[in-house]
PDB file of C-alpha atoms in Angstrom:
ATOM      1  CA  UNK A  66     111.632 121.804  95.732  1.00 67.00           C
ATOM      2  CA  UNK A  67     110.233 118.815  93.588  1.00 93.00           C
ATOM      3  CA  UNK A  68     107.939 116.790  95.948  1.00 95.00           C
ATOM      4  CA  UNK A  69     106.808 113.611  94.761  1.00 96.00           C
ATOM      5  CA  UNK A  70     104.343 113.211  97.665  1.00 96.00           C
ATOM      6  CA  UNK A  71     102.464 116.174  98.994  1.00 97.00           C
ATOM      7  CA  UNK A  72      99.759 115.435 102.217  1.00 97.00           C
ATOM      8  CA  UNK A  73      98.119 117.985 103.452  1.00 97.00           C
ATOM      9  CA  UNK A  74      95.763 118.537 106.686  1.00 97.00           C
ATOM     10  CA  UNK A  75      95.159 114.885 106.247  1.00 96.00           C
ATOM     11  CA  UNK A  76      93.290 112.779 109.026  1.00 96.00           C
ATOM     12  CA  UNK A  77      92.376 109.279 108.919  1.00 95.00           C
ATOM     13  CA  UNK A  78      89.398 108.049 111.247  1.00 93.00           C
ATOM     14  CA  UNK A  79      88.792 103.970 111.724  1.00 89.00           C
ATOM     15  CA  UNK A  80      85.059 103.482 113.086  1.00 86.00           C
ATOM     16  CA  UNK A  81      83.754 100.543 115.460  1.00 79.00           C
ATOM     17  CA  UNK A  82      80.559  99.880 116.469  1.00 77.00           C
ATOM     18  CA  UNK A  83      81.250 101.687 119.266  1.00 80.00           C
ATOM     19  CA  UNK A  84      83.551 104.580 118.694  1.00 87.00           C
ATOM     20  CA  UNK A  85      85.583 107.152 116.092  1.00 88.00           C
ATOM     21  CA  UNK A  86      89.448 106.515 116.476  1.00 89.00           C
ATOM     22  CA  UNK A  87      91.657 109.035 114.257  1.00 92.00           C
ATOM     23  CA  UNK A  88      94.567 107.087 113.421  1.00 92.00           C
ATOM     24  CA  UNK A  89      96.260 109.990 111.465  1.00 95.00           C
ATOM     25  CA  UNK A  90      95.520 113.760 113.128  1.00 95.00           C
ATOM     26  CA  UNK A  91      95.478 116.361 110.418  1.00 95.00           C
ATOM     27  CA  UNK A  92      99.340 115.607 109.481  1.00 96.00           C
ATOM     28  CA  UNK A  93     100.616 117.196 106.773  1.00 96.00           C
ATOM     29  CA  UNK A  94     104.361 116.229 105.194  1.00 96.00           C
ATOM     30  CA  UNK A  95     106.323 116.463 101.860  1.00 97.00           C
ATOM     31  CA  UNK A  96     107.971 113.843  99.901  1.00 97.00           C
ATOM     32  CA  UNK A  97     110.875 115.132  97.944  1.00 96.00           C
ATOM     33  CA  UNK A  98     111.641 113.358  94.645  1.00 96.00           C
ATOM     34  CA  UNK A  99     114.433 110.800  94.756  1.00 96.00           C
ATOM     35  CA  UNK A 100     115.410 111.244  98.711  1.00 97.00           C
ATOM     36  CA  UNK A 101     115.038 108.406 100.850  1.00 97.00           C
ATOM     37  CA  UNK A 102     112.786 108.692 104.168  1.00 97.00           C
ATOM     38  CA  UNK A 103     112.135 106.841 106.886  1.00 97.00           C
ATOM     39  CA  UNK A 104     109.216 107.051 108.890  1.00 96.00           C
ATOM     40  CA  UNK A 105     109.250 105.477 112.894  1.00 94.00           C
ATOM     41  CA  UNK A 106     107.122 105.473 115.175  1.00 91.00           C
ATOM     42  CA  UNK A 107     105.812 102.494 117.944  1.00 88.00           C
ATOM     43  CA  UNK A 108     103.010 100.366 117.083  1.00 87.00           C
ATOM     44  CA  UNK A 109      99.904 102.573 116.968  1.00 88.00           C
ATOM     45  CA  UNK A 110     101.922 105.538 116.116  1.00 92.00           C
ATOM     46  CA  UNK A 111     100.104 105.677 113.001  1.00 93.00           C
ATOM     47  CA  UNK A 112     102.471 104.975 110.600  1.00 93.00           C
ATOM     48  CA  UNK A 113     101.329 102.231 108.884  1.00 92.00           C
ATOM     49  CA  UNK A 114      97.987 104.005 108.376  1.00 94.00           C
ATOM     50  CA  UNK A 115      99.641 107.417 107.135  1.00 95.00           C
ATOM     51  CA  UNK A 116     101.947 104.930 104.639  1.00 94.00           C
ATOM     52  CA  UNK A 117      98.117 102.870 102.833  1.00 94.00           C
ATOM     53  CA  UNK A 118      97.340 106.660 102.152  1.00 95.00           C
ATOM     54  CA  UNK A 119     100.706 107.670 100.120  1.00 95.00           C
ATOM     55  CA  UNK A 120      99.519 105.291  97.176  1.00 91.00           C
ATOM     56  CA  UNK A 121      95.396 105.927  97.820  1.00 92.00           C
ATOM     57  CA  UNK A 122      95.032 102.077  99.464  1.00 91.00           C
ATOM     58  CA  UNK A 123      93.789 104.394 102.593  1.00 92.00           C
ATOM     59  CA  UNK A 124      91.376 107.471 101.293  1.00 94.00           C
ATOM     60  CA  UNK A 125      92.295 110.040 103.886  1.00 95.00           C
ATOM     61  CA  UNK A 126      88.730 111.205 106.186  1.00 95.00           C
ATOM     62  CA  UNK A 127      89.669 114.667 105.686  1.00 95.00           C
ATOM     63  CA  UNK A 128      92.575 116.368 104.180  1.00 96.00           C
ATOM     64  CA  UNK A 129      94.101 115.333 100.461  1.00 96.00           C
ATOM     65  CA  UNK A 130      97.219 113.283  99.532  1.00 96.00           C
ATOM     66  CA  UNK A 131      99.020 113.619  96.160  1.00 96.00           C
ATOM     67  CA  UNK A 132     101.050 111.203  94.648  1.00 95.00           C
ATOM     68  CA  UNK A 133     103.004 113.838  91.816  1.00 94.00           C
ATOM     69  CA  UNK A 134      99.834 116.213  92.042  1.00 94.00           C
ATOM     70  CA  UNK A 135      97.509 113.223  91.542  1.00 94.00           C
ATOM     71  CA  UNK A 136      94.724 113.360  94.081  1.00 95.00           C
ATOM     72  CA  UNK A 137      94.519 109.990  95.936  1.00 95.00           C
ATOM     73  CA  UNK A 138      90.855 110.286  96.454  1.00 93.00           C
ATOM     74  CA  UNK A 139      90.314 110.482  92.836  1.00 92.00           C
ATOM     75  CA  UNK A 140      88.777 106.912  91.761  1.00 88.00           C
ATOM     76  CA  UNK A 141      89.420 107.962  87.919  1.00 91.00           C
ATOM     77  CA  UNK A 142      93.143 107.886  88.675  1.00 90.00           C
ATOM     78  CA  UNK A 143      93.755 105.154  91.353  1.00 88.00           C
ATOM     79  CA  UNK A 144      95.806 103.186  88.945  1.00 87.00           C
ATOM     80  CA  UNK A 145      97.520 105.701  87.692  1.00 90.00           C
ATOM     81  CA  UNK A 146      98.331 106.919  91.408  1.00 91.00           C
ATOM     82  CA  UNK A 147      99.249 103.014  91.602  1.00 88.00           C
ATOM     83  CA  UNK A 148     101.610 102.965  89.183  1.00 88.00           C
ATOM     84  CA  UNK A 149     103.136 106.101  90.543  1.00 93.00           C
ATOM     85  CA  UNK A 150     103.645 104.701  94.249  1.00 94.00           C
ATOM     86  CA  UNK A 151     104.402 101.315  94.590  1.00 93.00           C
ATOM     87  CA  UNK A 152     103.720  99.819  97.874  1.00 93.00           C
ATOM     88  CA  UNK A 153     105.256  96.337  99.534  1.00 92.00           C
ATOM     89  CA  UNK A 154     104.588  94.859 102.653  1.00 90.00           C
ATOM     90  CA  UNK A 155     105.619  93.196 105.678  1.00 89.00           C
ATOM     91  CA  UNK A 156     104.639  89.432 104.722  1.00 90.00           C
ATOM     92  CA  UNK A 157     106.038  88.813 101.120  1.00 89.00           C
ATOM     93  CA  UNK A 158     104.328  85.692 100.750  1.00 89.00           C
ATOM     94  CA  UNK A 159     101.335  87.678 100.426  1.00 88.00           C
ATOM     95  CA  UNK A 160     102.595  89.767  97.399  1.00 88.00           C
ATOM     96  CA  UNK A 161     103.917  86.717  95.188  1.00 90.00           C
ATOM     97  CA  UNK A 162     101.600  84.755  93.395  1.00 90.00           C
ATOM     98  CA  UNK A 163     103.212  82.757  90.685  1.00 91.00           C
ATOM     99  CA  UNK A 164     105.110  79.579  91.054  1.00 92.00           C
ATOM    100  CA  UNK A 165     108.187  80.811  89.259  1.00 95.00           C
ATOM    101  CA  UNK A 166     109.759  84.063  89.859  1.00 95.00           C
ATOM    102  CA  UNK A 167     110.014  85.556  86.990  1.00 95.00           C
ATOM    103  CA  UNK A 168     106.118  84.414  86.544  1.00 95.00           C
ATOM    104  CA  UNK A 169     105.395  86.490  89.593  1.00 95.00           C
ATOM    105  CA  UNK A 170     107.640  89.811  88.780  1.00 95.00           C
ATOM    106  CA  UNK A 171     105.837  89.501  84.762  1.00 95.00           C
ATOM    107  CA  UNK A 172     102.030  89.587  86.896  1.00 93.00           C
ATOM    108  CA  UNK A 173     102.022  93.483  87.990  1.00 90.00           C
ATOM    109  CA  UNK A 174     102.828  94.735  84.311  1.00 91.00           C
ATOM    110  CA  UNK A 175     101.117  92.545  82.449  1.00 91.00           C
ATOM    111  CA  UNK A 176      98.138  93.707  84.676  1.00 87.00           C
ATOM    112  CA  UNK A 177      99.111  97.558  82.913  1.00 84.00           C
ATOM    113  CA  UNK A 178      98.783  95.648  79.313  1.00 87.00           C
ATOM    114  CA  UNK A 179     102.508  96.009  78.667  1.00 90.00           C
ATOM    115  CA  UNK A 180     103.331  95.055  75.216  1.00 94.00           C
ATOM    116  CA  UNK A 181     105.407  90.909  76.080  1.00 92.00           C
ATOM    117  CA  UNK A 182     109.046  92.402  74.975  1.00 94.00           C
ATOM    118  CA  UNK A 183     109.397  95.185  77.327  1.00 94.00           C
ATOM    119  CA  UNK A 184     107.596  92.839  80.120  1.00 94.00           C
ATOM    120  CA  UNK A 185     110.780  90.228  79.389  1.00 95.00           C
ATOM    121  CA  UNK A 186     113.076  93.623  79.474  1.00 95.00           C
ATOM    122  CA  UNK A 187     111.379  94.900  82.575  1.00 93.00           C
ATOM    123  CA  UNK A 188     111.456  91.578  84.777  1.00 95.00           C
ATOM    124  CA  UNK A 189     115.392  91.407  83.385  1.00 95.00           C
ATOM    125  CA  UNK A 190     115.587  94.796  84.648  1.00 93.00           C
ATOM    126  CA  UNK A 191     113.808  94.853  88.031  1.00 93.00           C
ATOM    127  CA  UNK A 192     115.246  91.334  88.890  1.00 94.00           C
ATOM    128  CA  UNK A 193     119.052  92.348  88.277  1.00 93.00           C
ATOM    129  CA  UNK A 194     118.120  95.576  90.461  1.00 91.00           C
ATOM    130  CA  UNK A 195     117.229  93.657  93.684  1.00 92.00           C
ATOM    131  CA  UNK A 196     120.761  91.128  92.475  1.00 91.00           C
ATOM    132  CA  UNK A 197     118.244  88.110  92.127  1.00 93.00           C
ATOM    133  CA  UNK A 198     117.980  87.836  88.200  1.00 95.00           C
ATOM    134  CA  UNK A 199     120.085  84.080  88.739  1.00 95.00           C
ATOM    135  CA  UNK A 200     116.746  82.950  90.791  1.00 95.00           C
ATOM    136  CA  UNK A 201     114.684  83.859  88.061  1.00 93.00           C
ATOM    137  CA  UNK A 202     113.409  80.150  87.233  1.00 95.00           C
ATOM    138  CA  UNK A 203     113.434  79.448  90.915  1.00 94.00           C
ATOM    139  CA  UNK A 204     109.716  78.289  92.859  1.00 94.00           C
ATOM    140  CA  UNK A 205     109.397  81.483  95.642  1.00 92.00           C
ATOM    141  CA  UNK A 206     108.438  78.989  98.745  1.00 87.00           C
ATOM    142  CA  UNK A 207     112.239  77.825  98.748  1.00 90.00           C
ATOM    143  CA  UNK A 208     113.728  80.889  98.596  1.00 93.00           C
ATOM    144  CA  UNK A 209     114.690  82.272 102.379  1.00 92.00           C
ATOM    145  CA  UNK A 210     112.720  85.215 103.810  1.00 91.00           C
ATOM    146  CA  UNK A 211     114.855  87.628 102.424  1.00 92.00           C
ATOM    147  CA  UNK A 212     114.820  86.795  98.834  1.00 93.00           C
ATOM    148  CA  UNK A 213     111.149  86.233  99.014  1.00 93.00           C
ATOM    149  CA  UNK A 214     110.758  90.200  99.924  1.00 92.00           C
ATOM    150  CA  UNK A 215     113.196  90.766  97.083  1.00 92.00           C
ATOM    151  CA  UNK A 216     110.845  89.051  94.834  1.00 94.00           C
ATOM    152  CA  UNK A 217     108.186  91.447  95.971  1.00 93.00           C
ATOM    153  CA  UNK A 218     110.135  94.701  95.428  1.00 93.00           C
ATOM    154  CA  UNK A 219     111.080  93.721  91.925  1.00 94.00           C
ATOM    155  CA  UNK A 220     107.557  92.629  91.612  1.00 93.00           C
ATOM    156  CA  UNK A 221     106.481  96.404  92.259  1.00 92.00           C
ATOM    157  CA  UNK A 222     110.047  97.860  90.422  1.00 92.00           C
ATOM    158  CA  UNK A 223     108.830  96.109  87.230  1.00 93.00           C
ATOM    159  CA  UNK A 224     105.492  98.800  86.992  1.00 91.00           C
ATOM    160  CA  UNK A 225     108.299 101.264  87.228  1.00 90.00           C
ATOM    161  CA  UNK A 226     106.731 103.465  89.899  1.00 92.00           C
ATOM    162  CA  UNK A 227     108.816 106.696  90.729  1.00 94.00           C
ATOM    163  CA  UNK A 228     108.366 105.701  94.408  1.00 96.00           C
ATOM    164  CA  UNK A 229     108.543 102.877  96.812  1.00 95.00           C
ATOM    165  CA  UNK A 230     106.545 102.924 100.048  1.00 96.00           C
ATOM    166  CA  UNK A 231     107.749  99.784 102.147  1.00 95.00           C
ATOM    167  CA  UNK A 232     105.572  98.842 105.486  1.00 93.00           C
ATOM    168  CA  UNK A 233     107.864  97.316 107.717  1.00 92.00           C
ATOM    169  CA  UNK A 234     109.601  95.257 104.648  1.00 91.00           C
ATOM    170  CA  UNK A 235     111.748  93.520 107.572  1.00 91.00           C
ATOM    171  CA  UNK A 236     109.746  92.883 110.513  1.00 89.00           C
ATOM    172  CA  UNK A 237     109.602  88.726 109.487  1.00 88.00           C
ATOM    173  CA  UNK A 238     113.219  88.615 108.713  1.00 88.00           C
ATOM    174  CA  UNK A 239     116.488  87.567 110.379  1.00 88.00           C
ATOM    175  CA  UNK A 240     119.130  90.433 110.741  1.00 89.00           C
ATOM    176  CA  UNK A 241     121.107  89.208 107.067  1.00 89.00           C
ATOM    177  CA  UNK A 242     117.731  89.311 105.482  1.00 89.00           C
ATOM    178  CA  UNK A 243     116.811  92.881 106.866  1.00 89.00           C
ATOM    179  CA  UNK A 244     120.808  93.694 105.874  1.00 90.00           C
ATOM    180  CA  UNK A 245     119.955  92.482 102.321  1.00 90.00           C
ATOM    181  CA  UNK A 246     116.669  94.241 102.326  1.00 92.00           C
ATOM    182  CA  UNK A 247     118.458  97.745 103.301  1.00 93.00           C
ATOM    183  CA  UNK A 248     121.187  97.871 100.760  1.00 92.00           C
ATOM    184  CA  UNK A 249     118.980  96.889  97.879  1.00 92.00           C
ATOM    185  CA  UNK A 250     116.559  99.905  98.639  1.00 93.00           C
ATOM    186  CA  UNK A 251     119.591 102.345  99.177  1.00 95.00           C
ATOM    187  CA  UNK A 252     120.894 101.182  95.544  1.00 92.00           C
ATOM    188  CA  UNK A 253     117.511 101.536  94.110  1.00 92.00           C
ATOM    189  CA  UNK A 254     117.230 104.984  95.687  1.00 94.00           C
ATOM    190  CA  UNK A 255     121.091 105.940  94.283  1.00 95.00           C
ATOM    191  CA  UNK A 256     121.294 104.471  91.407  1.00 92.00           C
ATOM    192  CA  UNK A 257     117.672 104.485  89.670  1.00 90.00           C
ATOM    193  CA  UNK A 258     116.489 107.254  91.419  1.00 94.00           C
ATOM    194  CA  UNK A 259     113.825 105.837  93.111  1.00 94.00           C
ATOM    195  CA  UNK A 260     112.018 107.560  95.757  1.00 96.00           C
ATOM    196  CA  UNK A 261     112.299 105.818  98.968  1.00 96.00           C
ATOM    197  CA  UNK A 262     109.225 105.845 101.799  1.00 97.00           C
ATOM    198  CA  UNK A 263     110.835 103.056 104.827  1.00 97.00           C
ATOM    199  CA  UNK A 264     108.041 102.739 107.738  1.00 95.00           C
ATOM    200  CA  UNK A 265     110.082 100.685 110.028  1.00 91.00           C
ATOM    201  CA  UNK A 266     111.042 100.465 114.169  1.00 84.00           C
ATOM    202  CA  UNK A 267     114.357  99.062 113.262  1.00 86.00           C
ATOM    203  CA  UNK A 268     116.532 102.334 114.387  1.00 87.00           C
ATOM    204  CA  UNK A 269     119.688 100.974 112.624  1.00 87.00           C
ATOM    205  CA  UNK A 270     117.507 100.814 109.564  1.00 91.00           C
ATOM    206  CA  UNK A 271     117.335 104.664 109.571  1.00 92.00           C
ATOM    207  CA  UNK A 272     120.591 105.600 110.396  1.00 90.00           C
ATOM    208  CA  UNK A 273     121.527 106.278 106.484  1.00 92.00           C
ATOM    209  CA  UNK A 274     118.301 107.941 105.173  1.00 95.00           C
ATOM    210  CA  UNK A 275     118.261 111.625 103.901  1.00 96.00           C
ATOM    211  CA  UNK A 276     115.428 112.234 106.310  1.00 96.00           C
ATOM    212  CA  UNK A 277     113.986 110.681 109.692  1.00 96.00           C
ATOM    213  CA  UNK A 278     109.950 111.297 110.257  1.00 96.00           C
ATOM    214  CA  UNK A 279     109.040 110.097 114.262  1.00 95.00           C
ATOM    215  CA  UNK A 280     105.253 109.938 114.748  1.00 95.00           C
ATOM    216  CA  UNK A 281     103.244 109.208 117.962  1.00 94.00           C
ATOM    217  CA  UNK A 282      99.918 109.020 118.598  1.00 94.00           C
ATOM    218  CA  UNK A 283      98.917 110.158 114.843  1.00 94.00           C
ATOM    219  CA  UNK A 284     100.862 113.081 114.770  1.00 95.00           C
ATOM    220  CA  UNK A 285     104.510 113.990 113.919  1.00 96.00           C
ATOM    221  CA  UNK A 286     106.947 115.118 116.834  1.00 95.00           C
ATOM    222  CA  UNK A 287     110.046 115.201 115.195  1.00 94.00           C
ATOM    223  CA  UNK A 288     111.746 115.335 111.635  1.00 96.00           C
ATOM    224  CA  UNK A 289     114.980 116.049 110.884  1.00 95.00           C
ATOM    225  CA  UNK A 290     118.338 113.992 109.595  1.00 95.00           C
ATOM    226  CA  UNK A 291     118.911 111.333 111.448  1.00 93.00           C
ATOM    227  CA  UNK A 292     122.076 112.593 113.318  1.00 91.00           C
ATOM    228  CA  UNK A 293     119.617 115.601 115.288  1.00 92.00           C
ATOM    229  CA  UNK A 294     116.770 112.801 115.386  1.00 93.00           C
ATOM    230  CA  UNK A 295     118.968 110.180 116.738  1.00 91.00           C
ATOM    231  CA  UNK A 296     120.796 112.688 120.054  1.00 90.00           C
ATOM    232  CA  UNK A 297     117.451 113.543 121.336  1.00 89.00           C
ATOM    233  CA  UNK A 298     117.447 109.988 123.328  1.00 89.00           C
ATOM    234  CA  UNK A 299     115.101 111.392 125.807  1.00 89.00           C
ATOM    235  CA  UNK A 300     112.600 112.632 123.430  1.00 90.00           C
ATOM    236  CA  UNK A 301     112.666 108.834 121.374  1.00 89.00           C
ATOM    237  CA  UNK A 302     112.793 106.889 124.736  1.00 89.00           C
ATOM    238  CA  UNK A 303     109.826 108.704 126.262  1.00 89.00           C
ATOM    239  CA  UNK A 304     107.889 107.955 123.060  1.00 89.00           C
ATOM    240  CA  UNK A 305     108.538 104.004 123.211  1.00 87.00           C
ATOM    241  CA  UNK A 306     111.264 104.112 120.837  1.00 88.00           C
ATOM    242  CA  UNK A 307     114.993 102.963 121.237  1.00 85.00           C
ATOM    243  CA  UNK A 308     118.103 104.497 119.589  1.00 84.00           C
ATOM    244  CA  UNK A 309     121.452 103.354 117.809  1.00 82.00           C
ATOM    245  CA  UNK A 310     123.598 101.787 120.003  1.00 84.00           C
ATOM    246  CA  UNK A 311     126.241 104.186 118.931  1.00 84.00           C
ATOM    247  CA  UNK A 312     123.655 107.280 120.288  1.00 84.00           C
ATOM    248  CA  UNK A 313     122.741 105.631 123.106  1.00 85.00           C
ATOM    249  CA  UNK A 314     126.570 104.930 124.308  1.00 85.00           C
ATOM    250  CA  UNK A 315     127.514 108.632 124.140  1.00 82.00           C
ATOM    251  CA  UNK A 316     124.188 109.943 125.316  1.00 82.00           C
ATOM    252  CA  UNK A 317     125.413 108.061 128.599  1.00 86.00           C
ATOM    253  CA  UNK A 318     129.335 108.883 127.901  1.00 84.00           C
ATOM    254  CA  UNK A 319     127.722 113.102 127.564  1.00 83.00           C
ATOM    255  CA  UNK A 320     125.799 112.084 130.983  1.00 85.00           C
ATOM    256  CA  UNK A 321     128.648 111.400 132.686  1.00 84.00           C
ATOM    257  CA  UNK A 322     130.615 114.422 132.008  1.00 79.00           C
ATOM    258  CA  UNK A 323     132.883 113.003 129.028  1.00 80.00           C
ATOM    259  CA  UNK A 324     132.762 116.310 126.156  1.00 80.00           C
ATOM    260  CA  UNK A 325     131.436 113.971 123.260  1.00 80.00           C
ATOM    261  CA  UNK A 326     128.929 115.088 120.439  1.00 81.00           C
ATOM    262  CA  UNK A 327     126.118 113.331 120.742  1.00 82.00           C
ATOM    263  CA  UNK A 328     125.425 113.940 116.697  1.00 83.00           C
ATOM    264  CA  UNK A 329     128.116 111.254 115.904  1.00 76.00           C
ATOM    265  CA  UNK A 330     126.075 108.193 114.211  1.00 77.00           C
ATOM    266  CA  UNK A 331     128.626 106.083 112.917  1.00 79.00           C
ATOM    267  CA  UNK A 332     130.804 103.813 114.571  1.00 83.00           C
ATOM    268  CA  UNK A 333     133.898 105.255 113.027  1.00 85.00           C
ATOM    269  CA  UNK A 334     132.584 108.711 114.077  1.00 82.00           C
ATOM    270  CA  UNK A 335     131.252 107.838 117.781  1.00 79.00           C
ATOM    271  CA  UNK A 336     135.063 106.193 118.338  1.00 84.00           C
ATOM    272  CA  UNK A 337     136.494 109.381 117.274  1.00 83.00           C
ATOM    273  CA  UNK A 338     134.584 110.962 119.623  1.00 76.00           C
ATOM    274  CA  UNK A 339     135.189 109.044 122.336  1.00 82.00           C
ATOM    275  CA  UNK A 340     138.928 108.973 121.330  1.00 82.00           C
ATOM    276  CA  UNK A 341     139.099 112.852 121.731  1.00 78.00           C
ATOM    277  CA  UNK A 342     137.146 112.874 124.871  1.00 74.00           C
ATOM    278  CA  UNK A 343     139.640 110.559 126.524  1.00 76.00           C
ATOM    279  CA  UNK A 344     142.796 112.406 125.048  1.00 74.00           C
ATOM    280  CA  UNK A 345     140.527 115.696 126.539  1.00 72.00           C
ATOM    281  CA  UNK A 346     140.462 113.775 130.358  1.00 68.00           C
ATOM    282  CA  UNK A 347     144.097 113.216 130.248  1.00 65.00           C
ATOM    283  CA  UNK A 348     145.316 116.813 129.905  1.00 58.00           C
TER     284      UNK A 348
END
């Protein structure tokens, strides 16, 4: 298996004046190269912590992170670890810094000393791949919430990193922006390859990823596809999360007595299942 993102033992301590807090508690986890995983937890699960350490913002207290087999902790490499892992966050207006947008995408590589023709190529590139190139002359403050945090990914697609760490991209967006947000990093993911790291407490937003990662209290209690994550409602409830509505609906119908799998994700799959339960009451 060909990880992109190897962490190992890894624990992550924030100190007060009065106390040691571990954030992260000796986690350890594999990225694989081009899957897409999301990572939920509630808020002081930790996963905003474990997510500054995949590209070596956070320098892990103990334990080692390696962006492809680049230690994080090594200052010699930090932009080159960079460049590896991009990273985008919740607020885009604090990612984009020009007054034009294709000013803003141009910033990050011509920060790497790219030669001027493949910058113009690259912010082509990068802007077409988050379907904003016809914005490209457009000022960022009157784009809508949505498009701003496109901006910012192409921004970060432009360095060409082989993986994209995302911190709650969608928290300060309306349900079409987090929709647009969501498709553009599943066609990144299929169709350039990119390596996809979502940290998110939108369930829905993790109903389509190759992997689901749940962490409490700094430490990881489940990880699986998101079909086995999603029909252990107990387990997600008692933790502070909620489920698709589609999981919670035959959790309850399974409760009741009806014979559905509680594995069924999909609308089209729960209403199959409920379908077949009901032909199943009737005989």
């Amino acid at each position: 298996m060909d990880n992109i993102i190897e962490v190992k033992n890894v624990t992550y301590e924030y100190t007060d004046e009065e106390k040691t807090f571990a954030a992260v508690k000796n986690l350890s986890l594999n990225i694989e190269r081009g899957s897409f995983t999301v990572i939920l937890g509630h808020n002081g699960s930790g996963k905003s912590t474990l997510a500054k350490m995949l590209n070596g913002l956070n320098k892990p207290t103990s334990g080692d992170v390696f962006a492809d087999g680049i230690n994080t902790k090594d200052e010699k490499t930090e932009i080159e670890v960079k460049r590896k892992v991009g990273m985008v966050f919740q607020n885009p207006d604090n990612q984009i810094i020009a007054s034009i947008v294709e000013e803003d995408v141009a910033f990050g590589p011509e920060n790497l000393g790219i030669p001027p023709k493949e910058i113009e190529k690259r912010v082509e590139d990068a802007l077409k791949a988050v379907d904003m190139w016809e914005f490209r002359k457009s000022t960022p403050h009157h784009l809508s919430g949505g498009q701003k945090q496109r901006i910012a990914i192409a921004g970060i697609i432009a360095m060409q990193p082989e993986c994209l760490v995302l911190d709650e991209p969608t928290a300060m967006l309306d349900p079409k922006g987090r929709a647009e947000i969501i498709s553009t990093l599943h066609r990144l993911n299929q169709d350039k390859g990119i390596t996809v790291v979502l940290i998110t407490h939108y369930m829905e937003e993790a109903e389509n990823a190759d992997r689901v990662i749940v962490m409490n209290d700094g430490e990881i209690i489940a990880d699986d596809k998101p079909k086995v994550i999603f029909s252990d409602v107990e387990r997600l409830k008692k933790v502070g999360l909620d489920v698709p509505q589609t999981a919670e609906l035959l959790y309850n119908l399974k409760k009741n007595g009806f014979a559905v799998d509680t594995h069924a994700l999909s609308i089209k799959e729960a209403a199959e299942q409920i379908i077949s339960a009901l032909h199943s009451e009737e005989k």
